[in-house]
């Protein structure tokens, strides 16, 4: 199965592979494609079932999503890449490290966490799956758009709310069901953190109501080499909400790798 993707920048530059949050698509990285193209080879993918990618026909799992990303790297002839994951994309970055750390040149974790779901969080996902089966994706958009963006974005950039509302409403119900099941079953990655031997940049919106910066603080206690940068005026989608600050932080990080 081929993943739909966007590519910008020079073929000879360090590859940067951008993995989107739930329930979005590679469209969330449009600002990184323009701003980072002079620094890196920038590739953003639609995870299986999301955006323009076909669905996976196997049991839903973060491992299955990660297999698809590894196949993508193989198809593009990319031996090593800096993996940039936002939220669910971060869960895949952890799995990629466990599965193929030789392919990971660096890691940027945006608005994510290493803990597995609590039983309560898992139940919320099971209920959400039933909700999508009964009512489709409309209620998912209504429930999630207010939470995904920070208050500042809602007030100053209302166009962002309609942008992500459209992305979510265009998402196939089976992709949402698949990803919710995959995230509910995902392993705890706290122990993985101490094995991550590449420098890690963590970016957290200071208005992130889903994964506040305290999750980054927890990860920093386990990661051997990390920087935690809090992005002002951003919520859970900091790369889309405050692209200038995020892009600047990623540029400084990439320069530190070379
Ligand atoms: C995301 O933005 O990818 C989600 O908040 C992840 C999750 O539901 O755990």
mmCIF file of C-alpha atoms and ligand atoms in Angstrom:
data_model
loop_
_atom_site.group_PDB
_atom_site.id
_atom_site.type_symbol
_atom_site.label_atom_id
_atom_site.label_comp_id
_atom_site.label_asym_id
_atom_site.label_seq_id
_atom_site.Cartn_x
_atom_site.Cartn_y
_atom_site.Cartn_z
ATOM 1 C CA UNK A 1 0.000 0.000 0.000
ATOM 2 C CA UNK A 2 1.383 3.386 -0.973
ATOM 3 C CA UNK A 3 0.954 6.367 1.308
ATOM 4 C CA UNK A 4 -0.060 9.673 -0.228
ATOM 5 C CA UNK A 5 2.574 12.257 0.453
ATOM 6 C CA UNK A 6 3.864 15.739 -0.262
ATOM 7 C CA UNK A 7 7.538 16.420 -0.794
ATOM 8 C CA UNK A 8 9.469 19.678 -0.847
ATOM 9 C CA UNK A 9 13.095 20.711 -0.565
ATOM 10 C CA UNK A 10 16.261 19.260 -2.009
ATOM 11 C CA UNK A 11 16.691 15.516 -2.638
ATOM 12 C CA UNK A 12 20.228 15.727 -1.261
ATOM 13 C CA UNK A 13 19.227 17.317 2.064
ATOM 14 C CA UNK A 14 18.490 15.497 5.330
ATOM 15 C CA UNK A 15 14.998 13.906 5.094
ATOM 16 C CA UNK A 16 12.383 15.133 7.531
ATOM 17 C CA UNK A 17 9.311 12.872 7.676
ATOM 18 C CA UNK A 18 6.213 14.529 9.129
ATOM 19 C CA UNK A 19 3.484 12.334 10.682
ATOM 20 C CA UNK A 20 0.154 13.971 11.407
ATOM 21 C CA UNK A 21 -2.132 14.022 14.433
ATOM 22 C CA UNK A 22 -5.532 12.323 14.775
ATOM 23 C CA UNK A 23 -7.919 12.750 12.964
ATOM 24 C CA UNK A 24 -6.153 14.982 10.478
ATOM 25 C CA UNK A 25 -3.958 14.531 7.423
ATOM 26 C CA UNK A 26 -0.700 15.760 5.960
ATOM 27 C CA UNK A 27 -2.422 19.088 5.304
ATOM 28 C CA UNK A 28 -1.513 20.088 8.863
ATOM 29 C CA UNK A 29 2.142 20.436 7.786
ATOM 30 C CA UNK A 30 1.682 22.900 4.901
ATOM 31 C CA UNK A 31 3.689 25.630 6.645
ATOM 32 C CA UNK A 32 6.598 23.299 7.333
ATOM 33 C CA UNK A 33 6.764 22.416 3.641
ATOM 34 C CA UNK A 34 7.310 26.025 2.665
ATOM 35 C CA UNK A 35 9.524 27.172 5.540
ATOM 36 C CA UNK A 36 11.793 24.145 5.923
ATOM 37 C CA UNK A 37 12.342 23.327 2.247
ATOM 38 C CA UNK A 38 15.573 25.334 2.162
ATOM 39 C CA UNK A 39 16.940 23.335 5.117
ATOM 40 C CA UNK A 40 15.725 19.765 4.604
ATOM 41 C CA UNK A 41 14.046 17.288 2.288
ATOM 42 C CA UNK A 42 10.539 17.575 3.721
ATOM 43 C CA UNK A 43 8.060 14.721 3.305
ATOM 44 C CA UNK A 44 4.634 14.554 4.920
ATOM 45 C CA UNK A 45 2.506 11.422 4.691
ATOM 46 C CA UNK A 46 -1.165 10.614 5.082
ATOM 47 C CA UNK A 47 -1.380 7.643 7.448
ATOM 48 C CA UNK A 48 -3.328 4.635 6.137
ATOM 49 C CA UNK A 49 -7.000 5.550 5.730
ATOM 50 C CA UNK A 50 -6.430 9.274 6.314
ATOM 51 C CA UNK A 51 -6.300 12.058 3.736
ATOM 52 C CA UNK A 52 -5.716 10.509 0.336
ATOM 53 C CA UNK A 53 -4.155 7.241 1.536
ATOM 54 C CA UNK A 54 -5.957 3.913 1.207
ATOM 55 C CA UNK A 55 -7.071 2.099 4.340
ATOM 56 C CA UNK A 56 -5.093 -0.711 5.906
ATOM 57 C CA UNK A 57 -6.803 -4.065 5.556
ATOM 58 C CA UNK A 58 -5.072 -5.532 8.626
ATOM 59 C CA UNK A 59 -5.869 -5.391 12.333
ATOM 60 C CA UNK A 60 -5.696 -1.754 13.473
ATOM 61 C CA UNK A 61 -2.525 -1.026 15.376
ATOM 62 C CA UNK A 62 0.156 1.600 15.825
ATOM 63 C CA UNK A 63 2.539 -1.135 14.634
ATOM 64 C CA UNK A 64 0.539 -1.390 11.386
ATOM 65 C CA UNK A 65 0.758 2.364 10.846
ATOM 66 C CA UNK A 66 4.480 2.203 11.579
ATOM 67 C CA UNK A 67 4.990 -0.627 9.073
ATOM 68 C CA UNK A 68 3.393 1.626 6.465
ATOM 69 C CA UNK A 69 5.824 4.451 7.325
ATOM 70 C CA UNK A 70 8.816 2.076 7.134
ATOM 71 C CA UNK A 71 7.620 0.853 3.717
ATOM 72 C CA UNK A 72 7.308 4.487 2.665
ATOM 73 C CA UNK A 73 10.929 5.130 3.688
ATOM 74 C CA UNK A 74 11.977 2.043 1.712
ATOM 75 C CA UNK A 75 10.027 3.123 -1.369
ATOM 76 C CA UNK A 76 11.567 6.600 -1.233
ATOM 77 C CA UNK A 77 15.066 5.147 -0.762
ATOM 78 C CA UNK A 78 15.459 6.918 2.584
ATOM 79 C CA UNK A 79 17.874 5.141 4.929
ATOM 80 C CA UNK A 80 17.609 7.606 7.808
ATOM 81 C CA UNK A 81 15.276 10.488 8.517
ATOM 82 C CA UNK A 82 14.386 12.915 11.246
ATOM 83 C CA UNK A 83 10.920 11.812 12.323
ATOM 84 C CA UNK A 84 8.517 14.578 13.280
ATOM 85 C CA UNK A 85 5.320 13.362 14.916
ATOM 86 C CA UNK A 86 2.400 15.363 16.229
ATOM 87 C CA UNK A 87 0.340 13.616 18.916
ATOM 88 C CA UNK A 88 -0.673 10.279 17.278
ATOM 89 C CA UNK A 89 2.319 10.874 14.998
ATOM 90 C CA UNK A 90 4.469 10.823 18.142
ATOM 91 C CA UNK A 91 3.059 7.404 19.114
ATOM 92 C CA UNK A 92 4.256 6.182 15.707
ATOM 93 C CA UNK A 93 7.679 7.803 16.216
ATOM 94 C CA UNK A 94 8.114 5.770 19.433
ATOM 95 C CA UNK A 95 7.141 2.558 17.609
ATOM 96 C CA UNK A 96 9.495 3.403 14.773
ATOM 97 C CA UNK A 97 12.291 3.772 17.282
ATOM 98 C CA UNK A 98 11.505 0.359 18.819
ATOM 99 C CA UNK A 99 11.206 -1.280 15.433
ATOM 100 C CA UNK A 100 13.855 0.406 13.252
ATOM 101 C CA UNK A 101 15.942 2.829 15.260
ATOM 102 C CA UNK A 102 18.706 2.663 12.653
ATOM 103 C CA UNK A 103 16.340 4.609 10.377
ATOM 104 C CA UNK A 104 15.889 7.468 12.887
ATOM 105 C CA UNK A 105 18.402 10.322 12.646
ATOM 106 C CA UNK A 106 16.516 12.516 15.072
ATOM 107 C CA UNK A 107 13.062 13.013 16.539
ATOM 108 C CA UNK A 108 10.774 15.995 16.942
ATOM 109 C CA UNK A 109 7.771 15.326 19.162
ATOM 110 C CA UNK A 110 4.941 17.858 18.987
ATOM 111 C CA UNK A 111 2.116 17.860 21.520
ATOM 112 C CA UNK A 112 2.294 14.166 22.330
ATOM 113 C CA UNK A 113 2.830 11.830 25.258
ATOM 114 C CA UNK A 114 4.563 8.557 26.035
ATOM 115 C CA UNK A 115 2.001 7.041 28.405
ATOM 116 C CA UNK A 116 -0.474 4.413 27.252
ATOM 117 C CA UNK A 117 -4.199 5.007 27.724
ATOM 118 C CA UNK A 118 -5.713 4.665 31.172
ATOM 119 C CA UNK A 119 -8.729 2.297 31.329
ATOM 120 C CA UNK A 120 -10.965 5.397 31.386
ATOM 121 C CA UNK A 121 -9.310 6.907 28.298
ATOM 122 C CA UNK A 122 -9.623 3.567 26.542
ATOM 123 C CA UNK A 123 -13.337 3.454 27.332
ATOM 124 C CA UNK A 124 -13.762 6.965 25.908
ATOM 125 C CA UNK A 125 -12.244 5.670 22.658
ATOM 126 C CA UNK A 126 -14.529 2.623 22.593
ATOM 127 C CA UNK A 127 -17.530 4.926 23.061
ATOM 128 C CA UNK A 128 -16.193 7.188 20.317
ATOM 129 C CA UNK A 129 -15.957 4.197 17.958
ATOM 130 C CA UNK A 130 -19.599 3.349 18.625
ATOM 131 C CA UNK A 131 -20.484 7.016 18.072
ATOM 132 C CA UNK A 132 -18.810 7.057 14.642
ATOM 133 C CA UNK A 133 -20.543 3.809 13.677
ATOM 134 C CA UNK A 134 -23.918 5.301 14.591
ATOM 135 C CA UNK A 135 -23.538 8.959 13.682
ATOM 136 C CA UNK A 136 -20.595 9.320 11.287
ATOM 137 C CA UNK A 137 -17.767 11.824 11.527
ATOM 138 C CA UNK A 138 -19.747 15.064 11.915
ATOM 139 C CA UNK A 139 -20.002 14.814 15.712
ATOM 140 C CA UNK A 140 -16.269 14.003 15.871
ATOM 141 C CA UNK A 141 -15.497 17.310 14.188
ATOM 142 C CA UNK A 142 -17.901 19.172 16.470
ATOM 143 C CA UNK A 143 -16.323 17.654 19.570
ATOM 144 C CA UNK A 144 -12.685 17.894 18.530
ATOM 145 C CA UNK A 145 -12.246 21.240 16.780
ATOM 146 C CA UNK A 146 -12.760 23.280 19.978
ATOM 147 C CA UNK A 147 -10.183 21.139 21.821
ATOM 148 C CA UNK A 148 -7.514 20.811 19.141
ATOM 149 C CA UNK A 149 -6.820 24.531 18.858
ATOM 150 C CA UNK A 150 -5.726 26.847 21.623
ATOM 151 C CA UNK A 151 -7.872 29.727 22.793
ATOM 152 C CA UNK A 152 -5.612 32.239 21.017
ATOM 153 C CA UNK A 153 -6.065 30.459 17.689
ATOM 154 C CA UNK A 154 -9.836 30.382 18.133
ATOM 155 C CA UNK A 155 -9.821 34.120 18.827
ATOM 156 C CA UNK A 156 -7.179 35.311 16.348
ATOM 157 C CA UNK A 157 -7.331 32.716 13.561
ATOM 158 C CA UNK A 158 -10.897 31.453 13.264
ATOM 159 C CA UNK A 159 -10.063 30.255 9.737
ATOM 160 C CA UNK A 160 -7.990 27.483 11.335
ATOM 161 C CA UNK A 161 -11.082 26.058 13.006
ATOM 162 C CA UNK A 162 -12.905 25.786 9.682
ATOM 163 C CA UNK A 163 -9.777 24.355 8.048
ATOM 164 C CA UNK A 164 -9.475 21.476 10.514
ATOM 165 C CA UNK A 165 -13.249 21.031 10.613
ATOM 166 C CA UNK A 166 -13.134 20.359 6.857
ATOM 167 C CA UNK A 167 -10.211 17.938 7.189
ATOM 168 C CA UNK A 168 -12.017 15.960 9.894
ATOM 169 C CA UNK A 169 -15.348 15.881 8.027
ATOM 170 C CA UNK A 170 -13.505 14.598 4.941
ATOM 171 C CA UNK A 171 -11.952 11.753 6.960
ATOM 172 C CA UNK A 172 -13.330 8.285 6.318
ATOM 173 C CA UNK A 173 -15.236 6.876 9.313
ATOM 174 C CA UNK A 174 -13.243 3.644 9.096
ATOM 175 C CA UNK A 175 -9.976 5.590 9.456
ATOM 176 C CA UNK A 176 -11.225 7.172 12.676
ATOM 177 C CA UNK A 177 -12.410 3.819 14.016
ATOM 178 C CA UNK A 178 -9.147 2.148 13.019
ATOM 179 C CA UNK A 179 -6.971 4.836 14.640
ATOM 180 C CA UNK A 180 -9.024 4.947 17.847
ATOM 181 C CA UNK A 181 -8.628 1.175 18.228
ATOM 182 C CA UNK A 182 -4.912 1.422 17.424
ATOM 183 C CA UNK A 183 -4.352 4.192 19.977
ATOM 184 C CA UNK A 184 -6.378 2.387 22.634
ATOM 185 C CA UNK A 185 -4.126 -0.662 22.228
ATOM 186 C CA UNK A 186 -0.832 1.227 21.987
ATOM 187 C CA UNK A 187 1.950 0.283 24.388
ATOM 188 C CA UNK A 188 3.332 2.501 27.091
ATOM 189 C CA UNK A 189 6.418 4.208 25.652
ATOM 190 C CA UNK A 190 7.858 5.644 28.864
ATOM 191 C CA UNK A 191 10.465 2.865 29.030
ATOM 192 C CA UNK A 192 11.324 3.397 25.378
ATOM 193 C CA UNK A 193 12.337 7.000 26.065
ATOM 194 C CA UNK A 194 15.515 6.111 27.945
ATOM 195 C CA UNK A 195 16.719 4.084 24.926
ATOM 196 C CA UNK A 196 16.357 6.965 22.466
ATOM 197 C CA UNK A 197 19.966 7.825 21.747
ATOM 198 C CA UNK A 198 19.364 10.613 19.224
ATOM 199 C CA UNK A 199 18.661 14.200 20.342
ATOM 200 C CA UNK A 200 14.938 14.829 20.729
ATOM 201 C CA UNK A 201 13.199 18.178 20.325
ATOM 202 C CA UNK A 202 9.842 18.455 22.075
ATOM 203 C CA UNK A 203 7.412 21.215 21.137
ATOM 204 C CA UNK A 204 4.289 21.871 23.173
ATOM 205 C CA UNK A 205 1.663 24.548 22.731
ATOM 206 C CA UNK A 206 1.264 26.441 25.978
ATOM 207 C CA UNK A 207 -2.525 26.336 25.462
ATOM 208 C CA UNK A 208 -2.623 22.615 24.619
ATOM 209 C CA UNK A 209 -5.605 21.252 26.555
ATOM 210 C CA UNK A 210 -5.076 17.649 25.376
ATOM 211 C CA UNK A 211 -1.342 17.229 26.067
ATOM 212 C CA UNK A 212 -0.165 20.242 28.075
ATOM 213 C CA UNK A 213 3.583 20.916 28.367
ATOM 214 C CA UNK A 214 3.678 18.900 31.609
ATOM 215 C CA UNK A 215 3.685 15.778 29.382
ATOM 216 C CA UNK A 216 6.889 17.069 27.833
ATOM 217 C CA UNK A 217 8.332 17.643 31.293
ATOM 218 C CA UNK A 218 7.625 13.988 32.124
ATOM 219 C CA UNK A 219 9.291 12.810 28.923
ATOM 220 C CA UNK A 220 12.321 15.022 29.590
ATOM 221 C CA UNK A 221 12.919 13.084 32.824
ATOM 222 C CA UNK A 222 13.490 9.914 30.746
ATOM 223 C CA UNK A 223 15.022 11.116 27.477
ATOM 224 C CA UNK A 224 18.849 11.146 27.526
ATOM 225 C CA UNK A 225 19.191 14.144 25.165
ATOM 226 C CA UNK A 226 16.279 16.482 24.770
ATOM 227 C CA UNK A 227 15.112 20.064 24.512
ATOM 228 C CA UNK A 228 11.624 21.095 25.549
ATOM 229 C CA UNK A 229 10.311 24.245 23.889
ATOM 230 C CA UNK A 230 6.937 25.670 24.823
ATOM 231 C CA UNK A 231 5.209 27.431 21.932
ATOM 232 C CA UNK A 232 3.235 30.512 23.003
ATOM 233 C CA UNK A 233 -0.326 31.019 21.729
ATOM 234 C CA UNK A 234 -0.609 27.443 20.446
ATOM 235 C CA UNK A 235 -2.844 24.538 21.399
ATOM 236 C CA UNK A 236 -2.554 20.861 20.409
ATOM 237 C CA UNK A 237 -1.598 21.573 16.771
ATOM 238 C CA UNK A 238 1.359 23.871 17.326
ATOM 239 C CA UNK A 239 2.899 23.330 13.820
ATOM 240 C CA UNK A 240 -0.319 24.621 12.237
ATOM 241 C CA UNK A 241 -1.175 27.254 14.841
ATOM 242 C CA UNK A 242 2.217 28.907 15.336
ATOM 243 C CA UNK A 243 4.280 27.816 12.331
ATOM 244 C CA UNK A 244 6.932 30.540 12.631
ATOM 245 C CA UNK A 245 7.914 29.568 16.174
ATOM 246 C CA UNK A 246 7.773 25.854 15.383
ATOM 247 C CA UNK A 247 9.772 26.183 12.170
ATOM 248 C CA UNK A 248 12.419 28.278 13.888
ATOM 249 C CA UNK A 249 12.783 25.696 16.662
ATOM 250 C CA UNK A 250 13.068 22.882 14.107
ATOM 251 C CA UNK A 251 15.692 24.807 12.120
ATOM 252 C CA UNK A 252 17.820 25.353 15.230
ATOM 253 C CA UNK A 253 17.416 21.658 16.097
ATOM 254 C CA UNK A 254 18.411 20.502 12.579
ATOM 255 C CA UNK A 255 21.470 22.755 12.661
ATOM 256 C CA UNK A 256 22.486 21.155 15.960
ATOM 257 C CA UNK A 257 22.385 17.681 14.345
ATOM 258 C CA UNK A 258 24.911 18.494 11.642
HETATM 259 C C1 LIG B 1 -4.029 13.394 18.356
HETATM 260 O O1 LIG B 1 -4.075 14.614 18.245
HETATM 261 O O2 LIG B 1 -3.380 12.697 17.543
HETATM 262 C C2 LIG B 1 -4.791 12.756 19.455
HETATM 263 O O3 LIG B 1 -5.013 13.676 20.501
HETATM 264 C C3 LIG B 1 -4.109 11.533 19.985
HETATM 265 C C4 LIG B 1 -4.953 10.792 20.961
HETATM 266 O O4 LIG B 1 -6.181 10.743 20.802
HETATM 267 O O5 LIG B 1 -4.378 10.206 21.898
#
